[in-house]
Structure formats: C-alpha cells, structure tokens
Tab-separated table of C-alpha atoms in Angstrom:
chain	number	residue	atom	x	y	z
A	86	MET	CA	-93.431	32.406	-121.823
A	87	SER	CA	-94.272	35.998	-122.671
A	88	VAL	CA	-92.056	38.371	-124.640
A	89	ARG	CA	-91.329	40.346	-121.444
A	90	PRO	CA	-91.287	37.761	-118.636
A	91	TRP	CA	-90.104	40.306	-116.093
A	92	ARG	CA	-93.582	41.849	-116.315
A	93	ASP	CA	-95.452	38.589	-115.727
A	94	ILE	CA	-97.529	38.203	-112.561
A	95	ALA	CA	-98.538	34.666	-111.562
A	96	ARG	CA	-101.898	35.263	-109.914
A	97	ARG	CA	-102.939	33.169	-106.940
A	98	GLN	CA	-105.777	30.815	-107.797
A	99	SER	CA	-108.832	31.562	-105.691
A	100	ARG	CA	-112.478	30.588	-105.696
A	101	GLN	CA	-114.790	33.020	-107.408
A	102	ILE	CA	-117.807	34.595	-105.762
A	103	MET	CA	-120.356	37.100	-107.025
A	104	VAL	CA	-120.912	40.491	-105.441
A	105	GLY	CA	-124.134	41.431	-107.153
A	106	ASN	CA	-123.306	41.152	-110.849
A	107	VAL	CA	-119.553	41.605	-110.307
A	108	PRO	CA	-117.359	38.479	-110.127
A	109	VAL	CA	-114.587	38.551	-107.525
A	110	GLY	CA	-111.750	36.042	-107.535
A	111	GLY	CA	-110.863	33.276	-109.957
A	112	ASP	CA	-109.918	34.742	-113.319
A	113	ALA	CA	-112.097	37.854	-112.898
A	114	PRO	CA	-110.435	41.277	-113.130
A	115	VAL	CA	-109.168	42.736	-109.861
A	116	THR	CA	-111.951	45.092	-108.803
A	117	VAL	CA	-111.661	48.567	-107.273
A	118	GLN	CA	-113.772	49.528	-104.280
A	119	THR	CA	-114.330	52.594	-102.141
A	120	MET	CA	-116.635	53.624	-99.297
A	121	THR	CA	-119.039	56.534	-98.984
A	122	ASN	CA	-118.465	59.042	-96.184
A	123	THR	CA	-121.827	60.839	-96.300
A	124	PRO	CA	-124.464	60.109	-93.616
A	125	THR	CA	-126.139	57.028	-95.052
A	126	ASP	CA	-129.572	58.162	-93.892
A	127	ASP	CA	-129.131	61.122	-96.280
A	128	ALA	CA	-129.891	59.028	-99.351
A	129	VAL	CA	-129.602	61.915	-101.825
A	130	ALA	CA	-126.124	62.948	-100.639
A	131	THR	CA	-124.984	59.330	-100.605
A	132	ILE	CA	-126.326	58.641	-104.106
A	133	ASN	CA	-124.663	61.801	-105.431
A	134	GLN	CA	-121.339	60.653	-103.992
A	135	ILE	CA	-121.831	57.203	-105.502
A	136	ARG	CA	-122.408	58.862	-108.895
A	137	ARG	CA	-119.050	60.632	-108.665
A	138	CYS	CA	-117.368	57.334	-107.791
A	139	GLU	CA	-119.090	55.602	-110.701
A	140	GLU	CA	-117.742	58.268	-113.044
A	141	ALA	CA	-114.258	57.585	-111.626
A	142	GLY	CA	-114.716	53.895	-112.503
A	143	VAL	CA	-115.534	52.213	-109.188
A	144	ASP	CA	-116.653	48.570	-109.376
A	145	ILE	CA	-118.126	48.089	-105.885
A	146	ILE	CA	-119.097	50.609	-103.178
A	147	ARG	CA	-119.348	50.058	-99.427
A	148	VAL	CA	-121.888	51.981	-97.353
A	149	SER	CA	-121.870	52.101	-93.552
A	150	CYS	CA	-125.091	51.003	-91.850
A	151	PRO	CA	-124.792	51.889	-88.148
A	152	ASP	CA	-128.525	52.341	-87.403
A	153	VAL	CA	-132.070	51.690	-88.575
A	154	ALA	CA	-132.244	55.017	-90.410
A	155	SER	CA	-129.264	53.929	-92.505
A	156	THR	CA	-130.647	50.529	-93.458
A	157	THR	CA	-133.989	52.181	-94.238
A	158	ALA	CA	-132.270	54.583	-96.662
A	159	LEU	CA	-130.188	51.737	-98.069
A	160	ARG	CA	-133.106	50.419	-100.118
A	161	GLN	CA	-133.290	53.692	-102.078
A	162	ILE	CA	-129.500	53.829	-102.391
A	163	VAL	CA	-129.283	50.284	-103.767
A	164	ARG	CA	-131.975	51.008	-106.367
A	165	ALA	CA	-130.153	54.139	-107.538
A	166	SER	CA	-126.650	52.674	-107.646
A	167	ARG	CA	-125.236	51.276	-110.885
A	168	VAL	CA	-122.665	49.196	-108.993
A	169	PRO	CA	-123.117	46.615	-106.221
A	170	ILE	CA	-123.467	47.959	-102.679
A	171	VAL	CA	-121.694	46.399	-99.692
A	172	ALA	CA	-123.368	47.123	-96.350
A	173	ASP	CA	-120.819	47.767	-93.602
A	174	ILE	CA	-122.093	46.190	-90.383
A	175	HIS	CA	-120.520	46.194	-86.939
A	176	PHE	CA	-121.782	44.334	-83.870
A	177	HIS	CA	-125.571	44.533	-84.375
A	178	TYR	CA	-126.762	41.547	-86.331
A	179	LYS	CA	-130.198	43.073	-87.023
A	180	ARG	CA	-128.571	45.737	-89.202
A	181	ALA	CA	-127.204	42.891	-91.322
A	182	LEU	CA	-130.659	41.356	-91.662
A	183	GLU	CA	-132.151	44.726	-92.635
A	184	ALA	CA	-129.356	45.440	-95.119
A	185	ALA	CA	-129.780	42.052	-96.794
A	186	ASP	CA	-133.513	42.644	-97.141
A	187	ALA	CA	-132.808	46.156	-98.504
A	188	GLY	CA	-130.890	44.696	-101.422
A	189	ALA	CA	-127.228	44.890	-100.393
A	190	ALA	CA	-125.056	42.721	-102.632
A	191	CYS	CA	-122.643	41.949	-99.804
A	192	LEU	CA	-122.482	42.249	-96.029
A	193	ARG	CA	-119.205	43.328	-94.435
A	194	ILE	CA	-119.156	41.728	-90.988
A	195	ASN	CA	-116.996	39.953	-88.473
A	196	PRO	CA	-119.042	36.842	-87.643
A	197	GLY	CA	-117.371	36.696	-84.235
A	198	ASN	CA	-118.716	40.160	-83.375
A	199	ILE	CA	-122.285	39.371	-84.393
A	200	GLY	CA	-122.969	37.379	-81.247
A	201	SER	CA	-124.226	33.865	-80.660
A	202	SER	CA	-124.127	31.052	-83.163
A	203	GLU	CA	-127.870	31.485	-83.683
A	204	ARG	CA	-127.383	35.136	-84.631
A	205	VAL	CA	-124.681	34.166	-87.105
A	206	ALA	CA	-127.105	31.561	-88.468
A	207	GLU	CA	-129.771	34.264	-88.901
A	208	VAL	CA	-127.372	36.481	-90.828
A	209	VAL	CA	-126.337	33.564	-93.035
A	210	ARG	CA	-129.991	32.690	-93.712
A	211	ALA	CA	-130.701	36.309	-94.673
A	212	ALA	CA	-127.630	36.388	-96.928
A	213	LYS	CA	-128.636	33.162	-98.655
A	214	ALA	CA	-132.254	34.273	-99.073
A	215	ASN	CA	-131.209	37.571	-100.653
A	216	GLY	CA	-128.227	36.352	-102.683
A	217	CYS	CA	-125.721	38.315	-100.588
A	218	ALA	CA	-122.042	37.595	-100.357
A	219	ILE	CA	-120.210	38.224	-97.074
A	220	ARG	CA	-116.919	39.999	-96.577
A	221	ILE	CA	-115.093	39.038	-93.400
A	222	GLY	CA	-113.146	42.064	-92.235
A	223	VAL	CA	-110.289	41.437	-89.803
A	224	ASN	CA	-108.481	44.542	-88.553
A	225	ALA	CA	-105.328	44.764	-86.455
A	226	GLY	CA	-106.935	47.552	-84.438
A	227	SER	CA	-109.863	45.425	-83.290
A	228	LEU	CA	-108.474	41.935	-82.751
A	229	GLU	CA	-110.195	39.648	-80.277
A	230	LYS	CA	-108.916	39.866	-76.698
A	231	ASP	CA	-108.005	36.187	-76.518
A	232	LEU	CA	-105.767	36.534	-79.584
A	233	LEU	CA	-104.077	39.625	-78.158
A	234	GLU	CA	-103.440	37.707	-74.943
A	235	LYS	CA	-102.146	34.703	-76.880
A	236	TYR	CA	-99.759	36.635	-79.155
A	237	GLY	CA	-99.055	39.704	-77.033
A	238	GLU	CA	-99.706	42.159	-79.872
A	239	PRO	CA	-101.251	42.291	-83.339
A	240	CYS	CA	-99.070	40.118	-85.565
A	241	PRO	CA	-99.539	38.271	-88.867
A	242	GLU	CA	-100.296	34.990	-87.112
A	243	ALA	CA	-102.994	36.636	-84.977
A	244	LEU	CA	-104.710	38.234	-87.981
A	245	VAL	CA	-104.665	34.979	-89.929
A	246	GLU	CA	-105.991	32.976	-86.970
A	247	SER	CA	-108.802	35.500	-86.500
A	248	ALA	CA	-109.721	35.257	-90.170
A	249	LEU	CA	-109.729	31.460	-90.125
A	250	ASP	CA	-111.914	31.451	-86.990
A	251	HIS	CA	-114.437	33.709	-88.718
A	252	ILE	CA	-114.316	31.580	-91.867
A	253	LYS	CA	-115.131	28.484	-89.813
A	254	LEU	CA	-118.201	30.191	-88.356
A	255	LEU	CA	-119.565	30.686	-91.863
A	256	GLN	CA	-118.546	27.255	-93.102
A	257	ASP	CA	-120.247	25.640	-90.094
A	258	HIS	CA	-123.463	27.145	-91.459
A	259	ASP	CA	-122.683	25.903	-94.981
A	260	PHE	CA	-121.984	29.378	-96.310
A	261	HIS	CA	-119.142	29.733	-98.813
A	262	GLU	CA	-119.814	32.977	-100.714
A	263	TYR	CA	-117.295	35.000	-98.750
A	264	LYS	CA	-114.143	37.034	-99.232
A	265	VAL	CA	-111.709	38.058	-96.511
A	266	ALA	CA	-109.543	41.028	-95.570
A	267	VAL	CA	-106.798	41.172	-92.913
A	268	LYS	CA	-106.023	44.876	-92.760
A	269	ALA	CA	-103.524	46.833	-90.709
A	270	SER	CA	-102.160	50.379	-90.823
A	271	ASP	CA	-98.653	48.890	-90.601
A	272	VAL	CA	-97.619	47.973	-94.148
A	273	PHE	CA	-95.281	45.167	-93.046
A	274	LEU	CA	-97.938	43.621	-90.804
A	275	ALA	CA	-100.640	43.784	-93.455
A	276	VAL	CA	-98.493	42.310	-96.228
A	277	ALA	CA	-97.255	39.458	-94.043
A	278	ALA	CA	-100.793	38.686	-92.858
A	279	TYR	CA	-102.148	38.563	-96.408
A	280	GLN	CA	-99.284	36.307	-97.464
A	281	GLY	CA	-100.090	33.935	-94.623
A	282	LEU	CA	-103.805	33.962	-95.359
A	283	ALA	CA	-103.202	33.390	-99.084
A	284	GLU	CA	-101.471	30.130	-98.203
A	285	ALA	CA	-104.119	29.059	-95.690
A	286	THR	CA	-107.284	29.467	-97.782
A	287	ASP	CA	-108.472	29.613	-101.378
A	288	CYS	CA	-111.147	32.257	-100.834
A	289	PRO	CA	-110.969	35.643	-102.639
A	290	LEU	CA	-108.955	38.262	-100.777
A	291	HIS	CA	-109.880	41.921	-100.357
A	292	LEU	CA	-106.716	44.027	-100.083
A	293	GLY	CA	-106.211	47.223	-98.160
A	294	ILE	CA	-103.902	49.133	-95.848
A	295	THR	CA	-106.309	50.521	-93.281
A	296	GLU	CA	-106.089	54.053	-91.876
A	297	ALA	CA	-103.343	54.722	-94.415
A	298	GLY	CA	-103.475	58.511	-94.038
A	299	GLY	CA	-104.087	61.509	-96.282
A	300	LEU	CA	-103.995	61.701	-100.052
A	301	ILE	CA	-100.208	61.716	-100.447
A	302	GLY	CA	-99.080	59.657	-97.455
A	303	GLY	CA	-101.949	57.198	-97.799
A	304	THR	CA	-101.327	56.781	-101.506
A	305	VAL	CA	-97.674	55.955	-100.866
A	306	LYS	CA	-98.441	53.422	-98.113
A	307	SER	CA	-101.256	51.820	-100.087
A	308	SER	CA	-99.170	51.634	-103.244
A	309	ILE	CA	-96.361	49.879	-101.386
A	310	GLY	CA	-98.624	47.448	-99.529
A	311	ILE	CA	-101.316	46.714	-102.094
A	312	GLY	CA	-98.849	46.945	-104.976
A	313	SER	CA	-96.466	44.454	-103.372
A	314	LEU	CA	-99.242	41.928	-102.792
A	315	LEU	CA	-100.623	42.289	-106.296
A	316	TRP	CA	-97.114	41.861	-107.674
A	317	PHE	CA	-96.919	38.606	-105.684
A	318	GLY	CA	-100.174	37.577	-107.391
A	319	ILE	CA	-102.233	38.030	-104.214
A	320	GLY	CA	-105.500	39.953	-104.247
A	321	ASP	CA	-108.861	39.888	-105.996
A	322	THR	CA	-110.381	43.217	-105.006
A	323	ILE	CA	-108.825	46.343	-103.484
A	324	ARG	CA	-109.800	49.414	-101.507
A	325	VAL	CA	-107.361	52.292	-101.033
A	326	SER	CA	-108.213	53.857	-97.651
A	327	LEU	CA	-107.508	57.595	-97.703
A	328	SER	CA	-108.509	60.597	-95.646
A	329	ALA	CA	-109.767	62.030	-98.928
A	330	GLU	CA	-112.911	61.907	-101.005
A	331	PRO	CA	-113.861	58.382	-102.131
A	332	GLU	CA	-113.487	59.182	-105.830
A	333	GLU	CA	-109.800	59.895	-105.096
A	334	GLU	CA	-109.519	56.400	-103.608
A	335	VAL	CA	-110.907	55.005	-106.857
A	336	ARG	CA	-108.420	56.943	-108.986
A	337	VAL	CA	-105.475	55.840	-106.853
A	338	GLY	CA	-106.702	52.239	-106.962
A	339	PHE	CA	-106.775	52.256	-110.741
A	340	GLU	CA	-103.367	53.894	-110.913
A	341	ILE	CA	-101.933	51.041	-108.815
A	342	LEU	CA	-103.499	48.472	-111.152
A	343	LYS	CA	-102.352	50.385	-114.239
A	344	ALA	CA	-98.772	50.617	-112.952
A	345	LEU	CA	-98.680	46.820	-112.663
A	346	GLY	CA	-100.421	46.221	-115.988
A	347	ILE	CA	-103.253	44.407	-114.209
A	348	ARG	CA	-106.039	46.658	-115.456
A	349	ASN	CA	-105.990	49.562	-117.833
A	350	ARG	CA	-108.607	52.276	-117.716
A	351	GLY	CA	-108.233	55.718	-119.188
A	352	VAL	CA	-105.094	57.615	-120.115
A	353	ARG	CA	-101.741	56.455	-118.754
A	354	VAL	CA	-99.592	59.564	-118.578
A	355	VAL	CA	-95.797	59.353	-118.897
A	356	SER	CA	-94.301	62.704	-117.900
A	357	CYS	CA	-90.976	64.114	-116.749
A	358	PRO	CA	-90.425	65.960	-113.459
A	359	SER	CA	-89.256	68.978	-115.501
A	360	CYS	CA	-86.015	70.970	-115.283
A	361	ALA	CA	-84.404	74.074	-116.757
A	362	ARG	CA	-84.378	72.435	-120.214
A	363	GLN	CA	-88.180	72.326	-120.426
A	364	GLY	CA	-89.743	74.064	-123.395
A	365	PHE	CA	-93.081	74.512	-121.612
A	366	ASP	CA	-94.438	74.336	-118.041
A	367	VAL	CA	-94.579	70.547	-117.710
A	368	ILE	CA	-96.051	70.409	-114.204
A	369	ARG	CA	-98.990	72.717	-114.904
A	370	THR	CA	-99.546	71.134	-118.329
A	371	VAL	CA	-99.784	67.634	-116.852
A	372	GLN	CA	-102.155	68.859	-114.140
A	373	LYS	CA	-104.457	70.407	-116.745
A	374	LEU	CA	-104.339	67.353	-118.990
A	375	GLU	CA	-105.059	64.886	-116.182
A	376	GLU	CA	-108.029	66.977	-115.083
A	377	ARG	CA	-109.457	67.381	-118.578
A	378	LEU	CA	-108.928	63.732	-119.570
A	379	GLN	CA	-110.655	62.120	-116.591
A	380	HIS	CA	-113.668	61.312	-118.781
A	381	ILE	CA	-111.610	59.074	-121.076
A	382	ARG	CA	-112.136	55.409	-120.204
A	383	THR	CA	-110.444	53.817	-123.204
A	384	PRO	CA	-106.949	52.523	-122.311
A	385	MET	CA	-104.287	54.568	-124.059
A	386	SER	CA	-100.972	56.295	-123.345
A	387	LEU	CA	-99.771	59.888	-123.476
A	388	SER	CA	-96.212	61.145	-122.994
A	389	VAL	CA	-95.556	64.719	-121.897
A	390	LEU	CA	-91.829	65.551	-121.913
A	391	GLY	CA	-90.312	68.980	-121.544
A	392	CYS	CA	-87.359	68.579	-123.903
A	393	VAL	CA	-85.745	66.367	-126.534
A	394	VAL	CA	-83.410	64.468	-124.169
A	395	ASN	CA	-85.927	61.673	-123.449
A	396	GLY	CA	-88.965	63.042	-125.266
A	397	PRO	CA	-88.601	61.243	-128.612
A	398	GLY	CA	-87.734	57.942	-126.925
A	399	GLU	CA	-90.757	58.044	-124.628
A	400	ALA	CA	-93.007	59.180	-127.489
A	401	ARG	CA	-92.062	56.067	-129.478
A	402	GLU	CA	-93.734	53.959	-126.752
A	403	THR	CA	-96.986	55.944	-126.428
A	404	ASP	CA	-100.087	56.573	-128.524
A	405	ILE	CA	-99.675	60.338	-128.374
A	406	GLY	CA	-96.657	62.359	-127.314
A	407	ILE	CA	-95.614	65.965	-126.891
A	408	THR	CA	-92.009	67.101	-126.580
A	409	GLY	CA	-90.979	70.653	-125.715
A	410	GLY	CA	-89.152	72.665	-128.354
A	411	GLY	CA	-87.755	76.159	-128.730
A	412	ASN	CA	-89.592	79.415	-129.311
A	413	GLY	CA	-92.886	78.000	-128.019
A	414	ARG	CA	-93.196	75.371	-130.757
A	415	HIS	CA	-93.473	71.779	-129.620
A	416	MET	CA	-93.348	68.463	-131.474
A	417	VAL	CA	-96.385	66.175	-131.481
A	418	TYR	CA	-95.986	62.424	-132.011
A	419	LEU	CA	-98.761	60.084	-133.149
A	420	SER	CA	-98.277	56.343	-132.634
A	421	GLY	CA	-94.602	56.981	-131.900
A	422	VAL	CA	-93.885	58.930	-135.100
A	423	THR	CA	-93.182	62.667	-135.393
A	424	ASP	CA	-96.222	64.248	-136.979
A	425	HIS	CA	-96.565	68.020	-136.544
A	426	HIS	CA	-95.848	71.039	-134.343
A	427	VAL	CA	-98.157	72.902	-131.993
A	428	GLU	CA	-97.842	76.358	-130.478
A	429	ASP	CA	-97.718	76.919	-126.719
A	430	ALA	CA	-101.086	78.658	-126.435
A	431	GLU	CA	-102.936	75.872	-128.256
A	432	MET	CA	-101.083	72.885	-126.790
A	433	VAL	CA	-103.442	71.661	-124.048
A	434	ASP	CA	-106.623	72.025	-126.122
A	435	HIS	CA	-104.870	70.377	-129.068
A	436	ILE	CA	-103.678	67.374	-127.038
A	437	VAL	CA	-107.124	66.906	-125.489
A	438	ARG	CA	-108.684	66.801	-128.969
A	439	LEU	CA	-106.062	64.310	-130.164
A	440	VAL	CA	-106.646	62.035	-127.163
A	441	GLU	CA	-110.419	62.160	-127.607
A	442	ALA	CA	-110.061	61.349	-131.306
A	443	LYS	CA	-107.660	58.474	-130.588
A	444	ALA	CA	-110.004	57.076	-127.950
A	445	ALA	CA	-112.889	57.175	-130.411
A	446	GLU	CA	-110.723	55.456	-133.039
A	447	ILE	CA	-109.712	52.685	-130.623
A	448	GLU	CA	-113.309	52.114	-129.539
A	449	ALA	CA	-114.491	51.988	-133.151
A	450	GLN	CA	-111.877	49.339	-133.948
A	451	SER	CA	-112.745	47.264	-130.880
A	452	PRO	CA	-116.166	48.120	-129.377
A	453	VAL	CA	-115.675	45.696	-126.467
A	454	LEU	CA	-112.403	47.332	-125.435
A	455	GLY	CA	-114.084	50.174	-123.582
A	456	GLN	CA	-116.275	47.694	-121.690
A	457	ALA	CA	-113.285	45.496	-120.853
A	458	ALA	CA	-111.502	48.499	-119.382
A	459	GLU	CA	-114.308	48.926	-116.894
C-alpha cells in the first residue's frame, strides 16, 4: 500500500496496441490526442498546426480525410509529423485504403458505416499490410437506426452494443489491433457507456466527451467526464474536444492528467484566487508565468500566493514558491525553504529564471526524466 492510498488509482487492465511508435493500453502512459482543424489538403497549414501541437506535448494527432485531395496530402503530412497520425474516415472505405497506403498509423472508422463485409475486409487487409491500428468511434449523435428503434434514444446500453457490434466485425476478419471510443456530449451518458464497455471488453479505450463546447465550458465538461473515468482507472488515451485551437485541447488534456497524478509534464502551478490581502497582482502574475513557462517540459511545481496566510504552507510542498509581502518585497522559497526576497518589478523575470534553472538541474540529475514526462 502506498503512503497516500487516497491518491491511488487502480487502472483497468487492457490489451496494448501500437499506434505508430506509441503504445496505447496495458501499462503504457495515458496518451493525449487532438485533431487538426485546417483543410487537410493544405499540407503546409496542417503541418504548421501539428508543429504547435507537438510543442504543447501531443502524443497522437488525428487528421480528417474526407476526400481524395486530403488523402493525397496525407502522405506529406505523415512524413513531416513527429507523432503518429490517425486518419479520420467516415463512410467511404476507399479513403481508408488511401490513408493506410499514405502512412497513417491508425484509421478512425466505424466498420458498420464502411459498407459490406467485403469492404470491411479490404480495409482490414490495408491496415494489416501497412501496420495500421484501427480506432472504432461510436458517437451518441450517429447511432445506428436499429439501435435507436430498439432503445428509443441514445443510452449507455445502445452505445455499448454498437461498439461490440463493430468490434465483432473486426474480429471476424482476425483483426485485433483496435481501440474503441463511445462518446457523447452528455457527460452522464458518456461516463456510463464507458463504464459498461470497460466491463465488456479488454481492448484499450479512447476517452472523450464529444462536442463539449468552448474553451471554458468544454474544459469543465471534459474534466468532469474524462477525469471521473480516469479516476475509476478507465481510459488509455484521451482527446479533449473543444471549440478552440487544438493546442489548447492538448494543454487541457495534460492538466487533467496532472491533476490526477497520472502524468506530469511541465510546471504544475499552485496559485490563490487573490483577495485584498495580496501583496502583488496574483491573477496577472500567474497569467504571465503560465505563458512564459510553456516551454518547460520537466515536471516540477511552482506556488504563487498573494500573502502569508497560506503562502508558506503551500511553498513547503513545491519546488519554487513566491509569497506576497509588504512594500513590494516578496519572499521566494526554494525546495520549500525561505531563501531570499525579490522586488515587484523583477518578480516575473526572476521566477522564470529560477524555474528554468531548476528544470535544468532536475534534467541533469535524471536525464531520462524529461523523456518520461513526454
């Protein structure tokens, strides 16, 4: 038993598959995904967006392939990307064949929407020949008509049955390198469906609350839904769906994992909401620090507290801390111990330098730590 058992998460045991060179499931780290929103046939714009997501720490990126122009551009996109590319395919099985040949690491399909059994067989053959995984994507907004008639509305049982039907189509063709998602915009529906599917199969699960909303609303819904499932030990890869730029989805995804102690990447900021006691402008200071510390990948912690009520206590638990003081002089803590003061005007630059130095020190002590954080 661990020292703090209330923090322990008993992860569901799943099979492991490979998405390109990234393991998903089993004992592999929970991976963070996003999806490009540029026209895929504009390879340069798509690659530039992928670069920004890579800088944010993304593990896997999905790219929509609605037409021949998109799958043609996909070959260039795959070559340029440093992370595996998932080709998003709907309805037309030939796009899946083209995407597999173009080098996609995974095909996102619904086997039941591809068409006849022979077409499914063609897609499976192409996936096997090119070393592609397949992600079955079930969505409450596009359930099969027979299931809607059977259950009357999208419900957890309907989503699970749809997923199991699609799984059988792949298994009938002796294909087992698949992961599954049962997404819904309703948090309760999605969580219940994933819980049901987790009991019904041992395949890796891709988590998401679909059509979650904008940056704030979507972050809240995704954090509740995805966070709850991860806390239950369910989930092997996640995508936070936001009406926002994909790099924001990546950042939110990592924040969810960091909050649960599942993965740690970059600076974990502990900060107060601020009040009349604050010795400096906490809100603006935190905004500046988060922006300027995005390049730090080494896991570490920073506390930013406006006054001495909770400041010293929080600083004891973080690598670097700053607590507001009087007359524009603030106390800096290193490894939980009071160390020196800093003036208002120099505070942000000073903290950034301290964080960068601490990150370099941590990496020097454990060179593999930075890689593990990825």
